[in-house]
XYZ file of N, CA, C and O in Angstrom:
672
model
N 240.337 304.696 67.276
C 240.501 305.261 68.517
C 240.995 306.641 68.503
O 241.990 307.009 69.041
N 240.233 307.419 67.797
C 240.384 308.891 67.759
C 239.095 309.614 67.451
O 238.123 308.960 67.255
N 239.295 310.933 67.307
C 238.077 311.733 67.170
C 238.087 312.295 65.717
O 237.290 313.238 65.480
N 238.910 312.038 64.837
C 239.055 312.513 63.584
C 237.736 312.726 62.777
O 237.425 313.724 62.119
N 236.966 311.534 62.650
C 235.688 311.565 61.955
C 234.787 312.562 62.503
O 233.956 313.194 61.734
N 234.689 312.532 63.817
C 233.784 313.634 64.448
C 234.225 314.924 64.209
O 233.436 315.863 63.927
N 235.532 315.212 64.159
C 235.923 316.548 63.878
C 235.658 316.913 62.345
O 235.230 318.061 62.048
N 235.846 315.936 61.466
C 235.250 316.172 59.973
C 233.939 316.502 60.022
O 233.559 317.467 59.164
N 233.027 315.774 60.780
C 231.574 316.089 60.792
C 231.426 317.501 61.170
O 230.595 318.293 60.643
N 232.123 317.952 62.245
C 232.001 319.235 62.804
C 232.370 320.240 61.683
O 231.700 321.333 61.565
N 233.502 320.037 60.996
C 233.928 321.002 60.068
C 233.014 321.154 58.861
O 232.950 322.072 58.227
N 232.301 320.005 58.628
C 231.266 320.113 57.570
C 229.873 320.669 57.859
O 229.235 321.386 57.165
N 229.441 320.238 59.206
C 228.014 320.696 59.600
C 228.054 321.757 60.600
O 227.017 322.487 60.971
N 229.157 322.020 61.302
C 229.306 322.977 62.433
C 228.773 322.205 63.700
O 228.508 323.134 64.719
N 228.472 321.143 63.777
C 227.982 320.352 64.867
C 228.770 319.026 65.147
O 229.032 318.297 64.148
N 228.915 318.705 66.493
C 229.473 317.371 66.762
C 228.343 316.370 67.060
O 227.340 316.841 67.419
N 228.630 315.190 66.838
C 227.559 314.247 67.127
C 227.569 314.231 68.693
O 228.499 314.422 69.389
N 226.383 313.611 69.316
C 226.209 313.601 70.671
C 226.990 312.443 71.271
O 227.413 312.449 72.476
N 227.118 311.447 70.438
C 227.654 310.124 71.011
C 228.899 309.710 69.926
O 228.726 310.042 68.892
N 229.929 309.229 70.608
C 231.020 308.616 69.895
C 231.300 307.304 70.234
O 231.444 306.970 71.420
N 231.455 306.304 69.361
C 231.614 304.977 69.708
C 233.019 304.595 69.383
O 233.590 304.677 68.265
N 233.783 304.076 70.332
C 235.173 303.753 70.238
C 235.193 302.179 70.127
O 234.168 301.551 70.779
N 236.043 301.483 69.372
C 235.970 300.051 69.245
C 237.249 299.443 69.751
O 238.346 299.857 69.205
N 237.191 298.396 70.544
C 238.447 297.680 70.885
C 238.660 296.492 69.955
O 239.194 295.370 70.343
N 238.517 296.771 68.626
C 238.560 295.795 67.758
C 240.042 295.168 67.576
O 240.275 294.004 67.305
N 241.053 295.968 67.813
C 242.416 295.517 67.872
C 243.056 295.166 69.081
O 244.215 295.295 69.370
N 242.212 294.840 70.120
C 242.633 294.607 71.404
C 243.697 293.563 71.597
O 244.770 293.792 72.195
N 243.764 292.516 70.808
C 244.642 291.471 70.892
C 246.100 291.854 70.249
O 247.126 291.488 70.747
N 246.072 292.957 69.448
C 247.263 293.425 68.891
C 247.842 294.610 69.658
O 248.875 295.079 69.318
N 247.141 295.147 70.606
C 247.585 296.297 71.183
C 248.188 295.986 72.624
O 248.167 294.730 72.968
N 248.763 296.937 73.319
C 249.364 296.568 74.684
C 248.253 296.232 75.619
O 247.228 297.003 75.527
N 248.441 295.503 76.527
C 249.538 294.616 76.940
C 249.575 293.302 76.163
O 250.514 292.527 76.440
N 248.549 293.013 75.456
C 248.434 291.673 74.894
C 249.496 291.511 73.665
O 250.158 290.515 73.528
N 249.565 292.442 72.862
C 250.344 292.314 71.675
C 251.606 293.255 71.606
O 251.866 293.893 72.599
N 252.366 293.134 70.531
C 253.556 293.993 70.515
C 253.308 295.136 69.579
O 254.295 295.868 69.348
N 252.243 295.454 69.054
C 252.005 296.498 68.052
C 252.202 297.732 68.668
O 251.854 297.943 69.763
N 252.779 298.634 67.963
C 252.939 300.110 68.437
C 252.077 300.998 67.729
O 252.203 302.133 67.933
N 251.033 300.518 66.892
C 250.362 301.457 66.139
C 249.067 301.865 66.782
O 248.396 302.804 66.331
N 248.603 301.269 67.857
C 247.510 301.520 68.637
C 247.820 301.257 70.111
O 248.364 300.267 70.424
N 247.322 302.167 70.945
C 247.542 301.945 72.410
C 246.319 302.322 73.136
O 246.004 303.422 73.305
N 245.502 301.369 73.486
C 244.317 301.482 74.126
C 244.441 301.938 75.632
O 243.589 302.582 76.151
N 245.612 302.127 76.050
C 245.819 302.621 77.431
C 246.010 304.154 77.435
O 245.803 304.722 78.346
N 246.191 304.629 76.103
C 246.112 306.158 75.847
C 244.521 306.418 75.651
O 244.147 306.401 74.574
N 244.028 306.890 76.743
C 242.692 307.232 76.676
C 242.313 308.697 76.371
O 241.178 309.263 76.384
N 243.265 309.455 75.882
C 243.222 310.797 75.584
C 241.897 311.135 74.697
O 241.219 312.109 75.055
N 241.722 310.403 73.648
C 240.531 310.882 72.712
C 239.218 310.594 73.530
O 238.248 311.491 73.312
N 239.086 309.641 74.237
C 237.906 309.336 75.044
C 237.680 310.363 76.087
O 236.663 310.884 76.374
N 238.880 310.733 76.821
C 238.765 311.706 77.780
C 238.325 313.086 77.135
O 237.593 313.773 77.784
N 239.019 313.376 76.043
C 238.535 314.705 75.422
C 237.101 314.649 75.108
O 236.413 315.721 75.243
N 236.655 313.628 74.533
C 235.196 313.496 74.140
C 234.178 313.691 75.412
O 233.388 314.514 75.265
N 234.681 313.012 76.402
C 233.798 313.013 77.651
C 233.778 314.416 78.294
O 232.861 314.981 78.648
N 235.025 315.046 78.292
C 235.212 316.359 78.839
C 234.479 317.415 78.093
O 233.979 318.390 78.703
N 234.260 317.142 76.854
C 233.526 318.163 76.009
C 231.950 317.974 76.045
O 231.215 318.595 75.428
N 231.593 317.042 76.910
C 230.045 316.765 77.139
C 229.532 315.724 76.250
O 228.295 315.438 76.162
N 230.436 314.979 75.469
C 229.972 313.920 74.583
C 229.701 312.578 75.320
O 230.372 312.278 76.378
N 228.798 311.874 74.805
C 228.552 310.491 75.449
C 229.559 309.569 74.807
O 229.737 309.666 73.540
N 230.029 308.539 75.631
C 231.084 307.668 75.153
C 230.331 306.228 75.021
O 229.787 305.811 75.990
N 230.626 305.721 73.882
C 230.155 304.305 73.647
C 231.404 303.465 73.357
O 232.319 304.039 72.660
N 231.275 302.290 73.693
C 232.401 301.411 73.421
C 231.868 300.123 72.837
O 230.929 299.407 73.461
N 232.403 299.695 71.614
C 232.068 298.369 71.038
C 233.195 297.510 71.045
O 234.377 298.042 71.441
N 232.973 296.277 70.681
C 234.075 295.391 70.820
C 233.907 294.377 69.820
O 233.089 293.344 69.904
N 234.449 294.406 68.644
C 234.540 293.387 67.683
C 235.714 292.416 68.197
O 236.784 292.590 68.011
N 235.150 291.427 68.818
C 236.117 290.502 69.640
C 236.701 289.445 68.885
O 236.096 288.363 68.503
N 237.947 289.660 68.513
C 238.803 288.790 67.655
C 239.305 287.691 68.573
O 239.708 287.787 69.702
N 239.138 286.441 68.052
C 239.618 285.134 68.727
C 240.356 284.435 67.680
O 240.232 284.504 66.535
N 241.247 283.423 68.315
C 241.837 282.513 67.333
C 240.891 281.662 66.640
O 239.866 281.091 67.237
N 241.101 281.382 65.327
C 240.240 280.631 64.577
C 240.091 279.136 65.063
O 239.204 278.425 65.022
N 241.333 278.621 65.509
C 241.485 277.368 65.940
C 242.344 277.427 67.191
O 243.080 278.276 67.530
N 242.440 276.333 67.964
C 243.304 276.306 69.138
C 244.805 276.425 68.684
O 245.680 277.093 69.410
N 245.140 275.893 67.560
C 246.577 275.971 67.081
C 246.870 277.441 66.722
O 248.187 277.671 66.649
N 245.982 278.199 66.555
C 246.234 279.645 66.153
C 246.353 280.556 67.345
O 246.517 281.847 67.245
N 246.332 280.095 68.540
C 246.294 281.127 69.758
C 247.622 281.841 69.749
O 247.512 283.053 70.276
N 248.624 281.556 69.204
C 249.909 282.231 69.240
C 250.030 282.789 67.811
O 251.275 283.352 67.559
N 249.192 282.808 66.856
C 249.360 283.211 65.540
C 248.366 284.394 65.345
O 247.254 284.023 64.942
N 248.703 285.570 65.539
C 247.739 286.761 65.460
C 247.278 286.971 63.968
O 246.274 287.634 63.800
N 247.895 286.397 63.028
C 247.391 286.415 61.728
C 246.142 285.647 61.503
O 245.421 285.833 60.515
N 245.873 284.663 62.479
C 244.633 283.800 62.410
C 243.633 284.025 63.370
O 243.024 283.192 63.925
N 243.457 285.338 63.757
C 242.414 285.773 64.628
C 241.281 286.381 63.841
O 241.548 287.099 62.844
N 240.026 286.255 64.175
C 239.042 286.883 63.535
C 237.690 286.938 64.420
O 237.567 286.276 65.487
N 236.818 287.777 64.077
C 235.576 287.798 64.749
C 234.444 287.191 63.884
O 233.355 286.859 64.324
N 234.718 287.091 62.582
C 233.777 286.490 61.622
C 233.744 285.030 61.714
O 234.890 284.441 62.096
N 232.790 284.231 61.388
C 232.699 282.872 61.468
C 233.400 282.212 60.487
O 233.780 281.026 60.589
N 233.605 282.777 59.229
C 234.355 282.064 58.196
C 235.713 281.531 58.498
O 236.616 282.313 58.876
N 235.867 280.183 58.572
C 237.061 279.549 58.970
C 237.349 279.509 60.378
O 238.406 279.214 60.761
N 236.332 279.907 61.191
C 236.584 280.090 62.588
C 235.770 278.918 63.432
O 234.526 278.820 63.166
N 236.479 278.295 64.117
C 235.859 277.113 64.907
C 235.441 277.625 66.331
O 234.775 276.844 67.058
N 235.683 278.791 66.636
C 235.424 279.381 68.053
C 233.873 279.682 68.111
O 233.280 280.268 67.228
N 233.255 279.249 69.146
C 231.786 279.513 69.366
C 231.543 279.680 70.799
O 232.305 279.329 71.702
N 230.310 280.350 71.036
C 229.925 280.579 72.472
C 229.799 279.309 73.251
O 230.162 279.379 74.616
N 229.371 278.272 72.827
C 229.118 277.059 73.613
C 230.338 276.576 74.286
O 230.398 276.392 75.374
N 231.399 276.519 73.507
C 232.839 275.959 74.088
C 233.455 277.189 74.919
O 234.202 276.791 75.814
N 233.195 278.361 74.528
C 233.641 279.454 75.264
C 233.321 279.552 76.713
O 233.936 279.988 77.544
N 232.038 278.890 76.920
C 231.498 278.808 78.338
C 231.718 277.668 79.007
O 231.249 277.431 80.140
N 232.373 276.665 78.382
C 232.762 275.428 79.100
C 234.032 275.520 79.792
O 235.169 275.547 79.148
N 234.170 275.423 81.078
C 235.319 275.322 81.894
C 236.162 274.286 81.495
O 235.639 273.158 81.116
N 237.508 274.557 81.326
C 238.476 273.535 80.899
C 238.714 273.440 79.447
O 239.653 272.869 78.959
N 237.949 274.175 78.574
C 238.060 274.344 77.168
C 239.116 275.469 76.896
O 239.106 276.406 77.570
N 239.928 275.318 75.808
C 240.768 276.327 75.535
C 240.032 277.661 75.098
O 240.496 278.788 75.376
N 238.903 277.502 74.511
C 238.067 278.671 74.254
C 237.698 279.550 75.580
O 237.679 280.720 75.501
N 237.298 278.706 76.658
C 237.007 279.501 77.835
C 238.192 280.148 78.484
O 238.054 281.323 78.961
N 239.407 279.510 78.502
C 240.632 280.177 78.911
C 240.814 281.492 77.973
O 241.226 282.592 78.575
N 240.584 281.459 76.752
C 240.748 282.588 75.759
C 239.886 283.765 76.224
O 240.337 284.883 76.260
N 238.582 283.333 76.345
C 237.746 284.555 76.754
C 238.042 284.983 78.008
O 237.803 286.348 78.307
N 238.411 284.323 79.007
C 238.665 284.837 80.342
C 239.974 285.673 80.296
O 239.997 286.750 80.859
N 240.906 285.356 79.434
C 242.119 286.184 79.282
C 241.741 287.531 78.656
O 242.133 288.600 79.130
N 241.003 287.401 77.573
C 240.472 288.713 76.850
C 239.628 289.621 77.767
O 239.768 290.809 77.884
N 238.672 288.964 78.589
C 237.877 289.754 79.472
C 238.670 290.339 80.470
O 238.354 291.638 80.862
N 239.719 289.783 81.082
C 240.617 290.432 81.993
C 241.182 291.752 81.336
O 241.266 292.781 82.039
N 241.637 291.811 80.322
C 242.257 292.879 79.657
C 241.158 293.984 79.397
O 241.411 295.178 79.600
N 240.036 293.435 78.882
C 238.971 294.406 78.574
C 238.452 295.093 79.845
O 238.280 296.320 79.952
N 238.427 294.355 80.946
C 237.983 294.839 82.227
C 238.950 295.837 82.722
O 238.609 296.981 83.281
N 240.238 295.602 82.482
C 241.213 296.607 82.861
C 241.189 297.886 82.118
O 241.185 298.944 82.828
N 240.818 297.774 80.850
C 240.729 299.017 80.016
C 239.484 299.773 80.604
O 239.598 301.039 80.534
N 238.362 299.084 80.678
C 237.117 299.758 81.265
C 237.181 300.348 82.582
O 236.631 301.457 82.784
N 237.975 299.739 83.367
C 238.154 300.180 84.796
C 239.149 301.504 84.690
O 239.022 302.498 85.442
N 240.058 301.570 83.676
C 240.807 302.751 83.430
C 240.052 303.962 83.207
O 240.121 305.027 83.591
N 238.920 303.765 82.431
C 237.954 304.823 81.951
C 237.153 305.185 83.326
O 236.799 306.279 83.595
N 236.681 304.181 84.088
C 235.990 304.296 85.262
C 236.913 305.154 86.203
O 236.224 306.101 86.955
N 238.000 304.966 86.331
C 238.903 305.685 87.315
C 239.016 307.173 86.951
O 239.324 308.003 87.601
N 238.868 307.363 85.677
C 238.795 308.868 85.072
C 237.309 309.531 85.115
O 237.127 310.487 84.710
N 236.447 308.697 85.685
C 234.997 309.252 85.888
C 234.185 309.205 84.514
O 233.179 309.932 84.402
N 234.599 308.347 83.579
C 233.834 308.281 82.310
C 232.814 307.143 82.241
O 233.270 305.960 82.479
N 231.630 307.503 82.147
C 230.599 306.519 81.966
C 230.639 305.963 80.563
O 230.748 306.805 79.523
N 230.379 304.725 80.237
C 230.546 304.008 78.964
C 229.285 303.328 78.697
O 228.726 302.587 79.525
N 228.647 303.671 77.435
C 227.578 302.848 76.936
C 228.209 301.744 76.252
O 229.004 301.954 75.227
N 228.172 300.439 76.859
C 228.865 299.322 76.492
C 228.214 298.472 75.531
O 227.082 298.036 75.860
N 228.680 298.173 74.342
C 227.967 297.337 73.379
C 228.909 296.222 72.881
O 229.336 296.169 71.797
N 228.926 295.109 73.776
C 229.664 294.019 73.474
C 228.664 293.097 72.558
O 227.389 293.132 72.791
N 229.241 291.964 71.993
C 228.491 291.027 71.338
C 227.276 291.437 70.541
O 226.274 290.874 70.553
N 227.588 292.479 69.707
C 226.474 292.961 68.872
C 225.940 292.131 67.640
O 226.827 291.402 67.254
N 224.927 292.263 67.045
C 224.443 291.786 65.855
C 224.485 290.205 65.885
O 224.868 289.594 64.875
N 224.143 289.635 67.002
C 224.365 288.277 67.184
C 223.505 287.365 66.386
O 223.717 286.241 66.028
N 222.221 287.962 65.989
C 221.213 287.102 65.424
C 221.656 286.919 63.881
O 221.038 286.070 63.119
N 222.553 287.671 63.294
C 223.048 287.530 62.035
C 223.797 286.364 61.647
O 223.963 286.041 60.584
N 224.371 285.811 62.760
C 225.174 284.452 62.687
C 226.485 284.828 61.889
O 227.107 283.751 61.389
N 226.935 285.990 61.769
C 228.327 286.215 61.020
C 229.374 286.441 61.930
O 230.565 286.423 61.540
N 229.050 286.697 63.267
C 230.065 286.751 64.286
C 230.151 285.571 65.098
O 229.034 284.835 65.311
N 231.350 285.215 65.742
C 231.478 283.794 66.380
C 230.437 283.756 67.574
O 230.012 282.776 67.945
N 230.208 284.855 68.221
C 229.335 284.851 69.400
C 227.848 284.611 69.015
O 227.034 284.252 69.950
N 227.519 284.533 67.811
C 226.110 284.291 67.408
C 225.818 282.958 66.843
O 224.850 282.573 66.393
N 227.015 282.135 66.592
C 226.784 280.877 65.767
C 226.109 279.801 66.445
O 225.742 278.804 65.945
N 226.015 279.703 67.865
C 225.410 278.657 68.466
C 223.978 278.841 68.982
O 223.524 278.171 69.900
N 223.407 279.848 68.526
C 222.022 280.017 68.732
C 221.668 281.127 69.949
O 222.639 281.524 70.591
N 220.530 281.395 70.034
C 220.030 282.387 70.987
C 220.247 282.058 72.556
O 220.812 282.984 73.276
N 220.089 280.777 72.847
C 220.267 280.409 74.228
C 221.717 280.521 74.640
O 221.973 281.075 75.773
N 222.704 280.075 73.768
C 224.162 280.088 74.009
C 224.593 281.609 74.077
O 225.417 282.059 74.832
N 224.016 282.365 73.130
C 224.388 283.861 73.168
C 223.979 284.476 74.382
O 224.730 285.251 75.050
N 222.800 284.256 74.924
C 222.304 284.921 76.075
C 223.225 284.413 77.213
O 223.651 285.268 78.060
N 223.636 283.191 77.330
C 224.472 282.763 78.448
C 225.840 283.484 78.288
O 226.463 283.819 79.303
N 226.418 283.710 77.089
C 227.614 284.232 76.865
C 227.603 285.753 77.343
O 228.383 286.415 78.109
N 226.442 286.489 76.826
C 226.145 287.853 77.213
C 226.085 287.934 78.944
O 226.790 288.861 79.441
N 225.344 287.061 79.516
C 225.387 287.063 80.987
C 226.756 286.929 81.530
O 227.085 287.313 82.621
N 227.479 285.877 80.942
C 228.925 285.661 81.429
C 229.685 286.862 81.383
O 230.331 287.235 82.459
N 229.679 287.680 80.276
C 230.392 288.866 80.097
C 230.021 289.957 81.116
O 230.721 290.572 81.876
N 228.631 290.090 81.327
C 228.023 290.996 82.344
C 228.585 290.628 83.719
O 229.013 291.504 84.434
N 228.340 289.326 84.147
C 228.877 288.990 85.429
C 230.347 289.062 85.603
O 230.873 289.455 86.720
N 231.039 288.827 84.608
C 232.606 288.988 84.584
C 232.936 290.481 84.951
O 233.670 290.697 85.937
N 232.320 291.319 84.196
C 232.667 292.776 84.400
C 232.198 293.157 85.869
O 232.854 293.977 86.472
N 231.081 292.766 86.261
C 230.623 293.070 87.606
C 231.425 292.596 88.680
O 231.882 293.443 89.576
N 231.995 291.403 88.605
C 232.841 290.786 89.570
C 234.187 291.370 89.460
O 234.979 291.388 90.506
N 234.582 291.932 88.366
C 235.829 292.510 88.223
C 235.816 294.035 88.715
O 236.823 294.786 88.760
N 234.675 294.515 89.203
C 234.552 295.827 89.706
C 234.358 296.929 88.702
O 234.483 298.101 88.993
N 233.950 296.562 87.565
C 233.663 297.520 86.458
C 232.212 298.046 86.661
O 231.301 297.297 86.486
N 232.056 299.249 87.200
C 230.682 299.680 87.392
C 230.263 301.058 86.640
O 229.506 301.745 87.094
N 231.005 301.315 85.564
C 230.846 302.604 84.904
C 230.009 302.355 83.558
O 229.941 303.217 82.656
N 229.566 301.036 83.421
C 228.830 300.808 82.102
C 227.369 300.854 82.166
O 226.673 300.470 83.117
N 226.872 301.327 81.009
C 225.425 301.226 80.718
C 225.451 300.144 79.691
O 225.987 300.272 78.576
N 224.566 299.125 79.999
C 224.689 297.902 79.052
C 223.511 298.098 78.114
O 222.353 298.391 78.411
């Protein structure tokens, strides 16, 4: 959540990259969801600086979820990898399931962050749910059809939440 590597590249080559990807990998541990004080996604200063300098802004999301329902209040047992993780796209899309409640909570926070960038006039190349065919992330474990439904769910959620600064 900073521009240090891009600055290092500039110091080495004399050029900045055209695009910088920021990752909401620690969303669950940051404000307002968590209590950690080492990252604050509400401080969009690095993203604003990048955009103001003419750089393209990309946002990825290594979407950490609880490994089991019992882990919902244990941040030590959140992951995006499938190893030891029971979370999957199929149950995440079923109303009434704890997984569905979890993704809706997470999507609400993500939408808030993205709207914050939108309010500052920043267009975002949004890259959620990446590398799904590798089956190493929870969102790819239930096959292509479930992945597609999840992707559409995320897209529709953001659209309904008024997030309109995204290039998908």
